Amino acid sequence: MPDTIKNWLPALSGFALDLLAAVFILVIGFKAVGAVRRMAERSFARMEMELSLRKFLLALLQALLYAVLIFMAAERIGIQSSSIIALLGSAGVTLGLALQGSLSNFAGGVLILLMRPFKVGDYIVSEYGEGTVAVIGLVYTTLNTVDNKTVVIPNGSLSNSPITNATAEEFRRLDLVVGISYQADLKKAKEILLDIFSSHPNILKDHPIQVFVDQLAASSVMIGGRGWTSTDDYWQTRWDIIEQIKLRLDEAGIEIPFNQMDVHVNYMEKGEKKG
């Protein structure tokens, strides 16, 4: 056997042992990562965590554990982890600059999933659109409008703007205001509104019902009514009561004023000069 090969044998043997050790670390490590992922998945399920957030956190945890394994295996065969970290850091900076807007939306999606200002099935109103939440993704949130249109909103914009969640609570207060003429019987009109609110089956009787004079407007007296109903019944109850107000006030002879314009026409005799 040549002397050169004899000199290489110890180094080759050591490298082979290190390579076997690295393979052993990866094989055992992959099984350990799988076990940790399953444990985390069961924990997230018990916490009733949002599905999208659950998938994201599981993927992030798995990626971090795989990265640790790769670093351990690389160190075993003589590759410095600092070199790998520097390479990944440079690639990360370049990728971050190229995907700045998408990363902003991604960060917004993570915030929405963590803070949970709304969930799938809620009806939300924002400056970018309103509708029922269909999907909360990591980059976009999808809404379905009442006329069955799909609105896709970037999470970066949604997480940085005011949002009204119309279905977050079990009950909603129903507020209505109607104008009657100054010549109408004010007490009678208030009695009619009170009766409409009190007798409607969807208005909660264990919550306060109020009827009041809201303001004295230029051409009408504005009277208002308030009552509470379940969030699911809100719109149907609102439509019912508005219709009943019109019918009952008409029946009682109480006028609901509307905007009118009086036009005066001046006639001049033939030959008469203007001014």
PDB file of C-alpha atoms in Angstrom:
ATOM      1  CA  MET A   1       0.000   0.000   0.000  1.00  0.00           C
ATOM      2  CA  PRO A   2       1.489   3.380  -0.999  1.00  0.00           C
ATOM      3  CA  ASP A   3       2.560   5.704   1.780  1.00  0.00           C
ATOM      4  CA  THR A   4       0.183   8.432   0.523  1.00  0.00           C
ATOM      5  CA  ILE A   5      -2.856   6.201   0.982  1.00  0.00           C
ATOM      6  CA  LYS A   6      -1.565   5.122   4.395  1.00  0.00           C
ATOM      7  CA  ASN A   7      -1.349   8.767   5.401  1.00  0.00           C
ATOM      8  CA  TRP A   8      -4.911   9.396   4.209  1.00  0.00           C
ATOM      9  CA  LEU A   9      -6.458   6.400   5.948  1.00  0.00           C
ATOM     10  CA  PRO A  10      -6.751   7.954   9.434  1.00  0.00           C
ATOM     11  CA  ALA A  11      -8.346  11.086   7.969  1.00  0.00           C
ATOM     12  CA  LEU A  12     -10.697   9.059   5.771  1.00  0.00           C
ATOM     13  CA  SER A  13     -11.643   6.820   8.668  1.00  0.00           C
ATOM     14  CA  GLY A  14     -12.331   9.832  10.873  1.00  0.00           C
ATOM     15  CA  PHE A  15     -14.433  11.479   8.155  1.00  0.00           C
ATOM     16  CA  ALA A  16     -16.383   8.254   7.602  1.00  0.00           C
ATOM     17  CA  LEU A  17     -17.114   8.009  11.326  1.00  0.00           C
ATOM     18  CA  ASP A  18     -18.163  11.670  11.427  1.00  0.00           C
ATOM     19  CA  LEU A  19     -20.380  11.127   8.379  1.00  0.00           C
ATOM     20  CA  LEU A  20     -22.042   8.114   9.991  1.00  0.00           C
ATOM     21  CA  ALA A  21     -22.559  10.133  13.149  1.00  0.00           C
ATOM     22  CA  ALA A  22     -24.146  12.956  11.122  1.00  0.00           C
ATOM     23  CA  VAL A  23     -26.464  10.484   9.381  1.00  0.00           C
ATOM     24  CA  PHE A  24     -27.362   8.982  12.761  1.00  0.00           C
ATOM     25  CA  ILE A  25     -28.147  12.478  14.109  1.00  0.00           C
ATOM     26  CA  LEU A  26     -30.393  13.204  11.115  1.00  0.00           C
ATOM     27  CA  VAL A  27     -32.261   9.868  11.294  1.00  0.00           C
ATOM     28  CA  ILE A  28     -32.916  10.112  15.033  1.00  0.00           C
ATOM     29  CA  GLY A  29     -33.560  13.837  14.743  1.00  0.00           C
ATOM     30  CA  PHE A  30     -36.222  13.467  12.025  1.00  0.00           C
ATOM     31  CA  LYS A  31     -38.112  11.009  14.208  1.00  0.00           C
ATOM     32  CA  ALA A  32     -37.800  13.350  17.195  1.00  0.00           C
ATOM     33  CA  VAL A  33     -39.055  16.287  15.121  1.00  0.00           C
ATOM     34  CA  GLY A  34     -42.077  14.249  14.042  1.00  0.00           C
ATOM     35  CA  ALA A  35     -42.856  13.350  17.654  1.00  0.00           C
ATOM     36  CA  VAL A  36     -42.518  16.982  18.799  1.00  0.00           C
ATOM     37  CA  ARG A  37     -44.746  18.151  15.915  1.00  0.00           C
ATOM     38  CA  ARG A  38     -47.474  15.661  16.862  1.00  0.00           C
ATOM     39  CA  MET A  39     -47.318  16.744  20.508  1.00  0.00           C
ATOM     40  CA  ALA A  40     -47.581  20.415  19.517  1.00  0.00           C
ATOM     41  CA  GLU A  41     -50.467  19.659  17.152  1.00  0.00           C
ATOM     42  CA  ARG A  42     -52.432  17.961  19.943  1.00  0.00           C
ATOM     43  CA  SER A  43     -51.717  20.876  22.289  1.00  0.00           C
ATOM     44  CA  PHE A  44     -52.898  23.444  19.708  1.00  0.00           C
ATOM     45  CA  ALA A  45     -56.056  21.397  19.096  1.00  0.00           C
ATOM     46  CA  ARG A  46     -56.856  21.364  22.825  1.00  0.00           C
ATOM     47  CA  MET A  47     -56.359  25.147  22.868  1.00  0.00           C
ATOM     48  CA  GLU A  48     -58.894  25.416  20.000  1.00  0.00           C
ATOM     49  CA  MET A  49     -56.401  27.523  18.062  1.00  0.00           C
ATOM     50  CA  GLU A  50     -57.417  28.936  14.675  1.00  0.00           C
ATOM     51  CA  LEU A  51     -56.627  26.369  11.950  1.00  0.00           C
ATOM     52  CA  SER A  52     -54.566  28.762   9.817  1.00  0.00           C
ATOM     53  CA  LEU A  53     -52.480  29.871  12.815  1.00  0.00           C
ATOM     54  CA  ARG A  54     -52.081  26.260  13.919  1.00  0.00           C
ATOM     55  CA  LYS A  55     -50.687  25.239  10.535  1.00  0.00           C
ATOM     56  CA  PHE A  56     -48.351  28.235  10.450  1.00  0.00           C
ATOM     57  CA  LEU A  57     -46.936  27.596  13.938  1.00  0.00           C
ATOM     58  CA  LEU A  58     -46.489  23.885  13.235  1.00  0.00           C
ATOM     59  CA  ALA A  59     -44.657  24.625   9.990  1.00  0.00           C
ATOM     60  CA  LEU A  60     -42.469  27.230  11.740  1.00  0.00           C
ATOM     61  CA  LEU A  61     -41.661  24.848  14.610  1.00  0.00           C
ATOM     62  CA  GLN A  62     -40.804  22.066  12.175  1.00  0.00           C
ATOM     63  CA  ALA A  63     -38.564  24.353  10.094  1.00  0.00           C
ATOM     64  CA  LEU A  64     -36.678  25.542  13.202  1.00  0.00           C
ATOM     65  CA  LEU A  65     -36.134  21.997  14.448  1.00  0.00           C
ATOM     66  CA  TYR A  66     -34.906  20.881  11.028  1.00  0.00           C
ATOM     67  CA  ALA A  67     -32.521  23.848  10.961  1.00  0.00           C
ATOM     68  CA  VAL A  68     -31.074  22.820  14.345  1.00  0.00           C
ATOM     69  CA  LEU A  69     -30.617  19.263  13.071  1.00  0.00           C
ATOM     70  CA  ILE A  70     -28.829  20.440   9.928  1.00  0.00           C
ATOM     71  CA  PHE A  71     -26.506  22.646  11.962  1.00  0.00           C
ATOM     72  CA  MET A  72     -25.683  19.752  14.309  1.00  0.00           C
ATOM     73  CA  ALA A  73     -24.989  17.393  11.398  1.00  0.00           C
ATOM     74  CA  ALA A  74     -22.920  20.018   9.554  1.00  0.00           C
ATOM     75  CA  GLU A  75     -20.815  20.694  12.661  1.00  0.00           C
ATOM     76  CA  ARG A  76     -20.191  16.965  12.980  1.00  0.00           C
ATOM     77  CA  ILE A  77     -18.640  16.726   9.507  1.00  0.00           C
ATOM     78  CA  GLY A  78     -16.588  19.900   9.946  1.00  0.00           C
ATOM     79  CA  ILE A  79     -18.772  22.590   8.342  1.00  0.00           C
ATOM     80  CA  GLN A  80     -18.879  25.692  10.510  1.00  0.00           C
ATOM     81  CA  SER A  81     -22.431  26.717  11.413  1.00  0.00           C
ATOM     82  CA  SER A  82     -21.362  30.369  11.386  1.00  0.00           C
ATOM     83  CA  SER A  83     -20.768  30.123   7.636  1.00  0.00           C
ATOM     84  CA  ILE A  84     -24.234  28.667   7.083  1.00  0.00           C
ATOM     85  CA  ILE A  85     -25.835  31.355   9.254  1.00  0.00           C
ATOM     86  CA  ALA A  86     -24.022  34.121   7.355  1.00  0.00           C
ATOM     87  CA  LEU A  87     -25.171  32.679   4.025  1.00  0.00           C
ATOM     88  CA  LEU A  88     -28.764  32.344   5.214  1.00  0.00           C
ATOM     89  CA  GLY A  89     -28.659  35.876   6.638  1.00  0.00           C
ATOM     90  CA  SER A  90     -27.564  37.370   3.341  1.00  0.00           C
ATOM     91  CA  ALA A  91     -30.229  35.432   1.459  1.00  0.00           C
ATOM     92  CA  GLY A  92     -32.846  36.502   4.001  1.00  0.00           C
ATOM     93  CA  VAL A  93     -32.012  40.205   3.622  1.00  0.00           C
ATOM     94  CA  THR A  94     -32.202  39.973  -0.178  1.00  0.00           C
ATOM     95  CA  LEU A  95     -35.488  38.079  -0.049  1.00  0.00           C
ATOM     96  CA  GLY A  96     -36.930  40.492   2.523  1.00  0.00           C
ATOM     97  CA  LEU A  97     -36.208  43.526   0.326  1.00  0.00           C
ATOM     98  CA  ALA A  98     -37.744  41.817  -2.697  1.00  0.00           C
ATOM     99  CA  LEU A  99     -40.887  40.762  -0.816  1.00  0.00           C
ATOM    100  CA  GLN A 100     -41.337  43.764   1.466  1.00  0.00           C
ATOM    101  CA  GLY A 101     -45.048  44.251   0.724  1.00  0.00           C
ATOM    102  CA  SER A 102     -45.838  40.544   0.976  1.00  0.00           C
ATOM    103  CA  LEU A 103     -43.961  40.285   4.281  1.00  0.00           C
ATOM    104  CA  SER A 104     -46.025  43.186   5.621  1.00  0.00           C
ATOM    105  CA  ASN A 105     -49.197  41.306   4.704  1.00  0.00           C
ATOM    106  CA  PHE A 106     -47.754  38.136   6.231  1.00  0.00           C
ATOM    107  CA  ALA A 107     -46.990  39.935   9.501  1.00  0.00           C
ATOM    108  CA  GLY A 108     -50.516  41.386   9.460  1.00  0.00           C
ATOM    109  CA  GLY A 109     -51.954  37.894   8.991  1.00  0.00           C
ATOM    110  CA  VAL A 110     -49.999  36.583  11.964  1.00  0.00           C
ATOM    111  CA  LEU A 111     -51.250  39.486  14.115  1.00  0.00           C
ATOM    112  CA  ILE A 112     -54.867  38.874  13.069  1.00  0.00           C
ATOM    113  CA  LEU A 113     -54.599  35.167  13.841  1.00  0.00           C
ATOM    114  CA  LEU A 114     -52.943  35.845  17.208  1.00  0.00           C
ATOM    115  CA  MET A 115     -55.118  38.759  18.387  1.00  0.00           C
ATOM    116  CA  ARG A 116     -58.336  37.382  16.809  1.00  0.00           C
ATOM    117  CA  PRO A 117     -60.294  40.620  16.281  1.00  0.00           C
ATOM    118  CA  PHE A 118     -62.609  38.496  14.147  1.00  0.00           C
ATOM    119  CA  LYS A 119     -63.014  34.862  13.129  1.00  0.00           C
ATOM    120  CA  VAL A 120     -64.406  32.922  10.190  1.00  0.00           C
ATOM    121  CA  GLY A 121     -68.170  33.511  10.020  1.00  0.00           C
ATOM    122  CA  ASP A 122     -68.104  37.021  11.540  1.00  0.00           C
ATOM    123  CA  TYR A 123     -69.505  39.994   9.623  1.00  0.00           C
ATOM    124  CA  ILE A 124     -66.950  42.798   9.599  1.00  0.00           C
ATOM    125  CA  VAL A 125     -66.919  46.351   8.230  1.00  0.00           C
ATOM    126  CA  SER A 126     -63.686  48.090   7.211  1.00  0.00           C
ATOM    127  CA  GLU A 127     -62.658  50.883   4.852  1.00  0.00           C
ATOM    128  CA  TYR A 128     -61.559  48.208   2.370  1.00  0.00           C
ATOM    129  CA  GLY A 129     -64.888  46.374   2.265  1.00  0.00           C
ATOM    130  CA  GLU A 130     -67.443  44.572   4.361  1.00  0.00           C
ATOM    131  CA  GLY A 131     -68.904  41.094   4.451  1.00  0.00           C
ATOM    132  CA  THR A 132     -68.834  37.711   6.126  1.00  0.00           C
ATOM    133  CA  VAL A 133     -65.331  36.375   6.775  1.00  0.00           C
ATOM    134  CA  ALA A 134     -64.820  33.270   4.632  1.00  0.00           C
ATOM    135  CA  VAL A 135     -61.057  32.684   4.925  1.00  0.00           C
ATOM    136  CA  ILE A 136     -58.331  34.149   7.138  1.00  0.00           C
ATOM    137  CA  GLY A 137     -55.074  33.419   5.349  1.00  0.00           C
ATOM    138  CA  LEU A 138     -51.547  34.394   6.258  1.00  0.00           C
ATOM    139  CA  VAL A 139     -51.432  37.013   3.479  1.00  0.00           C
ATOM    140  CA  TYR A 140     -55.059  37.793   2.552  1.00  0.00           C
ATOM    141  CA  THR A 141     -58.475  37.737   4.221  1.00  0.00           C
ATOM    142  CA  THR A 142     -61.457  36.820   2.041  1.00  0.00           C
ATOM    143  CA  LEU A 143     -64.947  38.233   2.633  1.00  0.00           C
ATOM    144  CA  ASN A 144     -68.280  37.261   1.088  1.00  0.00           C
ATOM    145  CA  THR A 145     -70.618  40.237   0.607  1.00  0.00           C
ATOM    146  CA  VAL A 146     -74.388  40.101   1.076  1.00  0.00           C
ATOM    147  CA  ASP A 147     -74.854  40.044  -2.721  1.00  0.00           C
ATOM    148  CA  ASN A 148     -72.441  37.075  -2.979  1.00  0.00           C
ATOM    149  CA  LYS A 149     -69.338  38.869  -4.186  1.00  0.00           C
ATOM    150  CA  THR A 150     -65.853  37.934  -3.014  1.00  0.00           C
ATOM    151  CA  VAL A 151     -63.643  40.645  -1.520  1.00  0.00           C
ATOM    152  CA  VAL A 152     -59.951  39.832  -0.961  1.00  0.00           C
ATOM    153  CA  ILE A 153     -58.151  42.244   1.405  1.00  0.00           C
ATOM    154  CA  PRO A 154     -54.389  42.249   2.156  1.00  0.00           C
ATOM    155  CA  ASN A 155     -53.820  41.518   5.824  1.00  0.00           C
ATOM    156  CA  GLY A 156     -51.292  44.345   6.146  1.00  0.00           C
ATOM    157  CA  SER A 157     -53.987  46.886   5.304  1.00  0.00           C
ATOM    158  CA  LEU A 158     -56.633  45.149   7.400  1.00  0.00           C
ATOM    159  CA  SER A 159     -54.482  44.885  10.526  1.00  0.00           C
ATOM    160  CA  ASN A 160     -53.639  48.615  10.399  1.00  0.00           C
ATOM    161  CA  SER A 161     -57.171  49.968   9.953  1.00  0.00           C
ATOM    162  CA  PRO A 162     -60.262  50.230  12.182  1.00  0.00           C
ATOM    163  CA  ILE A 163     -62.539  47.187  11.963  1.00  0.00           C
ATOM    164  CA  THR A 164     -66.136  46.905  13.127  1.00  0.00           C
ATOM    165  CA  ASN A 165     -67.171  43.356  14.008  1.00  0.00           C
ATOM    166  CA  ALA A 166     -70.962  43.417  13.745  1.00  0.00           C
ATOM    167  CA  THR A 167     -71.432  39.847  14.980  1.00  0.00           C
ATOM    168  CA  ALA A 168     -68.917  39.681  17.815  1.00  0.00           C
ATOM    169  CA  GLU A 169     -71.614  39.971  20.501  1.00  0.00           C
ATOM    170  CA  GLU A 170     -74.714  37.858  21.056  1.00  0.00           C
ATOM    171  CA  PHE A 171     -77.086  40.852  21.162  1.00  0.00           C
ATOM    172  CA  ARG A 172     -77.351  44.148  19.244  1.00  0.00           C
ATOM    173  CA  ARG A 173     -79.289  47.301  19.976  1.00  0.00           C
ATOM    174  CA  LEU A 174     -81.739  48.322  17.261  1.00  0.00           C
ATOM    175  CA  ASP A 175     -81.977  52.130  16.860  1.00  0.00           C
ATOM    176  CA  LEU A 176     -84.543  53.771  14.579  1.00  0.00           C
ATOM    177  CA  VAL A 177     -85.458  57.432  14.068  1.00  0.00           C
ATOM    178  CA  VAL A 178     -88.500  58.693  12.159  1.00  0.00           C
ATOM    179  CA  GLY A 179     -89.793  62.211  11.523  1.00  0.00           C
ATOM    180  CA  ILE A 180     -93.388  63.352  12.060  1.00  0.00           C
ATOM    181  CA  SER A 181     -94.942  66.702  11.234  1.00  0.00           C
ATOM    182  CA  TYR A 182     -95.145  69.460  13.854  1.00  0.00           C
ATOM    183  CA  GLN A 183     -98.948  69.335  13.635  1.00  0.00           C
ATOM    184  CA  ALA A 184     -99.064  65.584  14.472  1.00  0.00           C
ATOM    185  CA  ASP A 185    -100.005  64.156  17.869  1.00  0.00           C
ATOM    186  CA  LEU A 186     -96.563  63.607  19.424  1.00  0.00           C
ATOM    187  CA  LYS A 187     -97.784  61.511  22.375  1.00  0.00           C
ATOM    188  CA  LYS A 188     -99.809  59.256  20.093  1.00  0.00           C
ATOM    189  CA  ALA A 189     -96.794  58.732  17.792  1.00  0.00           C
ATOM    190  CA  LYS A 190     -94.601  57.780  20.770  1.00  0.00           C
ATOM    191  CA  GLU A 191     -97.258  55.328  21.984  1.00  0.00           C
ATOM    192  CA  ILE A 192     -97.323  53.677  18.557  1.00  0.00           C
ATOM    193  CA  LEU A 193     -93.532  53.285  18.494  1.00  0.00           C
ATOM    194  CA  LEU A 194     -93.495  51.884  22.016  1.00  0.00           C
ATOM    195  CA  ASP A 195     -96.202  49.375  21.138  1.00  0.00           C
ATOM    196  CA  ILE A 196     -94.383  48.278  17.955  1.00  0.00           C
ATOM    197  CA  PHE A 197     -91.116  47.662  19.805  1.00  0.00           C
ATOM    198  CA  SER A 198     -92.786  46.020  22.812  1.00  0.00           C
ATOM    199  CA  SER A 199     -94.955  43.656  20.782  1.00  0.00           C
ATOM    200  CA  HIS A 200     -92.368  42.456  18.267  1.00  0.00           C
ATOM    201  CA  PRO A 201     -91.391  38.846  19.092  1.00  0.00           C
ATOM    202  CA  ASN A 202     -87.688  39.383  18.332  1.00  0.00           C
ATOM    203  CA  ILE A 203     -87.281  42.366  20.662  1.00  0.00           C
ATOM    204  CA  LEU A 204     -85.909  41.167  24.002  1.00  0.00           C
ATOM    205  CA  LYS A 205     -88.295  42.031  26.819  1.00  0.00           C
ATOM    206  CA  ASP A 206     -85.646  41.703  29.547  1.00  0.00           C
ATOM    207  CA  HIS A 207     -83.632  44.525  27.941  1.00  0.00           C
ATOM    208  CA  PRO A 208     -84.622  48.222  28.040  1.00  0.00           C
ATOM    209  CA  ILE A 209     -86.987  49.586  25.384  1.00  0.00           C
ATOM    210  CA  GLN A 210     -86.904  53.356  24.898  1.00  0.00           C
ATOM    211  CA  VAL A 211     -88.978  55.831  22.870  1.00  0.00           C
ATOM    212  CA  PHE A 212     -87.915  59.477  22.860  1.00  0.00           C
ATOM    213  CA  VAL A 213     -87.848  62.789  20.996  1.00  0.00           C
ATOM    214  CA  ASP A 214     -84.511  62.810  19.217  1.00  0.00           C
ATOM    215  CA  GLN A 215     -84.505  66.377  17.886  1.00  0.00           C
ATOM    216  CA  LEU A 216     -86.639  69.232  16.587  1.00  0.00           C
ATOM    217  CA  ALA A 217     -85.590  69.429  12.949  1.00  0.00           C
ATOM    218  CA  ALA A 218     -86.342  72.138  10.384  1.00  0.00           C
ATOM    219  CA  SER A 219     -89.522  70.524   9.052  1.00  0.00           C
ATOM    220  CA  SER A 220     -90.232  67.596  11.380  1.00  0.00           C
ATOM    221  CA  VAL A 221     -90.076  66.304  14.909  1.00  0.00           C
ATOM    222  CA  MET A 222     -87.658  63.373  15.014  1.00  0.00           C
ATOM    223  CA  ILE A 223     -88.732  60.602  17.380  1.00  0.00           C
ATOM    224  CA  GLY A 224     -86.644  57.531  18.049  1.00  0.00           C
ATOM    225  CA  GLY A 225     -87.034  53.999  19.338  1.00  0.00           C
ATOM    226  CA  ARG A 226     -84.506  51.587  20.812  1.00  0.00           C
ATOM    227  CA  GLY A 227     -84.693  47.902  21.605  1.00  0.00           C
ATOM    228  CA  TRP A 228     -82.410  44.886  21.808  1.00  0.00           C
ATOM    229  CA  THR A 229     -82.482  41.773  19.651  1.00  0.00           C
ATOM    230  CA  SER A 230     -80.210  38.813  18.968  1.00  0.00           C
ATOM    231  CA  THR A 231     -77.480  39.457  16.430  1.00  0.00           C
ATOM    232  CA  ASP A 232     -78.845  36.766  14.099  1.00  0.00           C
ATOM    233  CA  ASP A 233     -82.302  38.416  14.027  1.00  0.00           C
ATOM    234  CA  TYR A 234     -81.092  42.018  13.728  1.00  0.00           C
ATOM    235  CA  TRP A 235     -81.749  42.801  10.062  1.00  0.00           C
ATOM    236  CA  GLN A 236     -85.080  40.988   9.776  1.00  0.00           C
ATOM    237  CA  THR A 237     -86.294  42.702  12.938  1.00  0.00           C
ATOM    238  CA  ARG A 238     -85.163  46.106  11.645  1.00  0.00           C
ATOM    239  CA  TRP A 239     -87.006  45.661   8.343  1.00  0.00           C
ATOM    240  CA  ASP A 240     -90.170  44.458  10.106  1.00  0.00           C
ATOM    241  CA  ILE A 241     -90.277  47.402  12.512  1.00  0.00           C
ATOM    242  CA  ILE A 242     -89.626  50.007   9.801  1.00  0.00           C
ATOM    243  CA  GLU A 243     -92.543  48.626   7.798  1.00  0.00           C
ATOM    244  CA  GLN A 244     -94.818  48.558  10.858  1.00  0.00           C
ATOM    245  CA  ILE A 245     -93.936  52.170  11.725  1.00  0.00           C
ATOM    246  CA  LYS A 246     -95.026  53.346   8.278  1.00  0.00           C
ATOM    247  CA  LEU A 247     -98.268  51.357   8.321  1.00  0.00           C
ATOM    248  CA  ARG A 248     -99.228  52.265  11.887  1.00  0.00           C
ATOM    249  CA  LEU A 249     -98.500  55.985  11.501  1.00  0.00           C
ATOM    250  CA  ASP A 250    -100.513  56.081   8.261  1.00  0.00           C
ATOM    251  CA  GLU A 251    -103.381  54.295  10.023  1.00  0.00           C
ATOM    252  CA  ALA A 252    -103.311  56.859  12.835  1.00  0.00           C
ATOM    253  CA  GLY A 253    -103.247  59.763  10.369  1.00  0.00           C
ATOM    254  CA  ILE A 254     -99.802  60.898  11.519  1.00  0.00           C
ATOM    255  CA  GLU A 255     -97.903  62.457   8.639  1.00  0.00           C
ATOM    256  CA  ILE A 256     -94.281  61.578   7.889  1.00  0.00           C
ATOM    257  CA  PRO A 257     -92.962  64.768   6.216  1.00  0.00           C
ATOM    258  CA  PHE A 258     -90.871  64.663   3.078  1.00  0.00           C
ATOM    259  CA  ASN A 259     -88.804  67.312   1.368  1.00  0.00           C
ATOM    260  CA  GLN A 260     -90.900  69.641  -0.771  1.00  0.00           C
ATOM    261  CA  MET A 261     -90.161  72.633  -2.942  1.00  0.00           C
ATOM    262  CA  ASP A 262     -92.606  75.490  -3.517  1.00  0.00           C
ATOM    263  CA  VAL A 263     -92.233  77.254  -6.885  1.00  0.00           C
ATOM    264  CA  HIS A 264     -93.748  80.757  -7.329  1.00  0.00           C
ATOM    265  CA  VAL A 265     -94.313  82.047 -10.884  1.00  0.00           C
ATOM    266  CA  ASN A 266     -94.908  85.740 -11.520  1.00  0.00           C
ATOM    267  CA  TYR A 267     -96.838  86.709 -14.687  1.00  0.00           C
ATOM    268  CA  MET A 268     -96.382  90.088 -16.380  1.00  0.00           C
ATOM    269  CA  GLU A 269     -99.020  91.852 -18.451  1.00  0.00           C
ATOM    270  CA  LYS A 270     -98.231  92.387 -22.140  1.00  0.00           C
ATOM    271  CA  GLY A 271     -96.183  95.510 -22.626  1.00  0.00           C
ATOM    272  CA  GLU A 272     -95.250  95.700 -18.955  1.00  0.00           C
ATOM    273  CA  LYS A 273     -91.543  96.042 -18.447  1.00  0.00           C
ATOM    274  CA  LYS A 274     -89.692  94.064 -15.838  1.00  0.00           C
ATOM    275  CA  GLY A 275     -88.086  95.966 -13.026  1.00  0.00           C
TER     276      GLY A 275
END
